[in-house]
Structure formats: C-alpha cells, structure tokens
Amino acid sequence: MSSGTIRVLLADDQPLVRSGLRVLMAGTADLEVVGEAADGAEAVRLAAELAPDVVVMDIRMPEMDGIEATRRITAAAGGTRVLILTTFDEDDHVHGALRAGASGFAVKDMPLDDLLAAVRVVAAGDALLAPGVTRRLIADFVAGPAPAAARVAAVTEREQEVLTLVGRGLSNAEIAQELFISMATAKSHVARLLTKLGARDRVQLVIEAYDRGLVAPPR
C-alpha cells in the first residue's frame, strides 16, 4: 500500500457487480479501484500488470474460474492478496479457493460496510473469518485428507496458546486480553508464528491450529 491507499482489482463477470463495487469504493478515502476483470485470465494478467494490494474475486467466471486465477495470483511474487466473493451454496468451490491461497471470504449479500471492511482486513494481512462461512469451510477443509508433508515446526508453549486463540478466530486485541499481554506483544507472537510456520496470513494459521488439534472442528 502507498500513502495509506489500498489498491483494489475487481474480478467478476457481471458488469453490474463490478460497477456497484467501483461506485461503493469511490466513496471511500482509502480504497482505490485500479482495474476490472471480466474473467479469471484477465484477472491474472491485470494483477501482474497493476500489482494491486487486493483482488476481489468472484469464483464462477468464464475462460478461467476464480479458483485457478487465485492460485496463479498468489503463486506470483508481489504479495497481492485475494478476497473471494461467495454465496452460501458454493462450499465446494470455496474449498478449492482456500487450497489455492485465498486470504479471506466475503458473502455477496453482506452489508456494504462489512464488505469494505473485509477488503481492509485482507489488505492488512489480518484474518477474515466471515461469520457462518469461513470457520465452517476451514473445519471441512482440515477434516479432509491430510497433506502429503505436514509442517512439523516446533512452537513454544506461549506460541501454542496464541495459535489456539487465532484458530478460534480471536483478533490481536482479544488475544492480548485473553492472555493478559499487551497488543504489541500479541502482534509480535502472531508475526513470529507466521514466519515460523511459513504461513501467508492468519487464515493459514487457523488451518494450522486445526491441523495440530488445537481447535476442534464444530459438529
């Protein structure tokens, strides 16, 4: 981000959706729409060309779907993050997006202010655990076949406590309150976990917490 402005690329095959999001973001001081894509292939090309901070990505698009586009964008250097737009009936698709490296999920019919907040959260590298959607999806994801080579990086007792709380969806402020530590210390612990575990963002830390059995999937 430069000068505090979050640069956003919109990827959706519906012009009306892109137009609505563009108008919505034009009314904010910290969000700037730098490009629009009507399909996944165009999203990948524009992401490489424009280096946005966040791509707001629809899943179902022609030419190349949002899952493959997400995989290619997150695999490239540059640090662009992807916020997936989903609906409650697209679980299988969102599982694929999670595997592809998406940093968060937003529901298409969520309040507009919440959608803007979601873009800011993802841009900051924080967790976006949309109520009723992402936690359930992550639980389903980790309940599937284990990865071929699981990470075995050791964590300290305190880091394990922090990882558990991240897995429960707590913010840095809530972690600080829970563990009776300062906000700066909580942020430092999370940053060390990201580095130690090779995690891209907090969504991957949540997955790690489930993988290690620190958080039980909801039943």
CSV table of C-alpha atoms in Angstrom, one decimal, residues 9 18 53 60 69-70 72 79 83 92 105 107 114 117 119 125 135 137 151 160 171 175 189-190 197 200 212 217-218:
chain,number,residue,atom,x,y,z
A,9,LEU,CA,-8.7,-5.1,-8.6
A,18,ARG,CA,-18.2,-4.5,-10.8
A,53,ASP,CA,-3.0,-4.9,-2.8
A,60,ARG,CA,-17.6,-18.5,-11.2
A,69,ALA,CA,-6.9,-17.3,-11.0
A,70,THR,CA,-6.4,-17.2,-7.3
A,72,ARG,CA,-1.8,-18.1,-10.1
A,79,GLY,CA,2.2,-10.0,-2.2
A,83,LEU,CA,-10.7,-11.8,-1.2
A,92,ASP,CA,-17.0,-27.0,-2.8
A,105,PHE,CA,-14.0,-14.8,2.1
A,107,VAL,CA,-20.5,-13.2,1.3
A,114,ASP,CA,-18.8,-5.0,6.0
A,117,ALA,CA,-14.1,-3.7,6.0
A,119,VAL,CA,-11.1,-5.6,1.9
A,125,GLY,CA,-2.8,-9.3,6.3
A,135,ARG,CA,-14.9,-21.2,10.1
A,137,LEU,CA,-15.3,-24.1,5.5
A,151,ARG,CA,4.6,-28.9,8.8
A,160,GLN,CA,0.8,-22.6,21.0
A,171,SER,CA,-8.3,-10.7,17.0
A,175,ILE,CA,-5.7,-12.4,22.3
A,189,HIS,CA,3.7,-13.5,18.7
A,190,VAL,CA,1.4,-13.7,15.6
A,197,LEU,CA,5.1,-21.9,10.2
A,200,ARG,CA,0.9,-16.5,4.3
A,212,ARG,CA,-2.4,-29.6,15.2
A,217,PRO,CA,-14.0,-28.6,14.1
A,218,PRO,CA,-17.6,-27.7,15.1
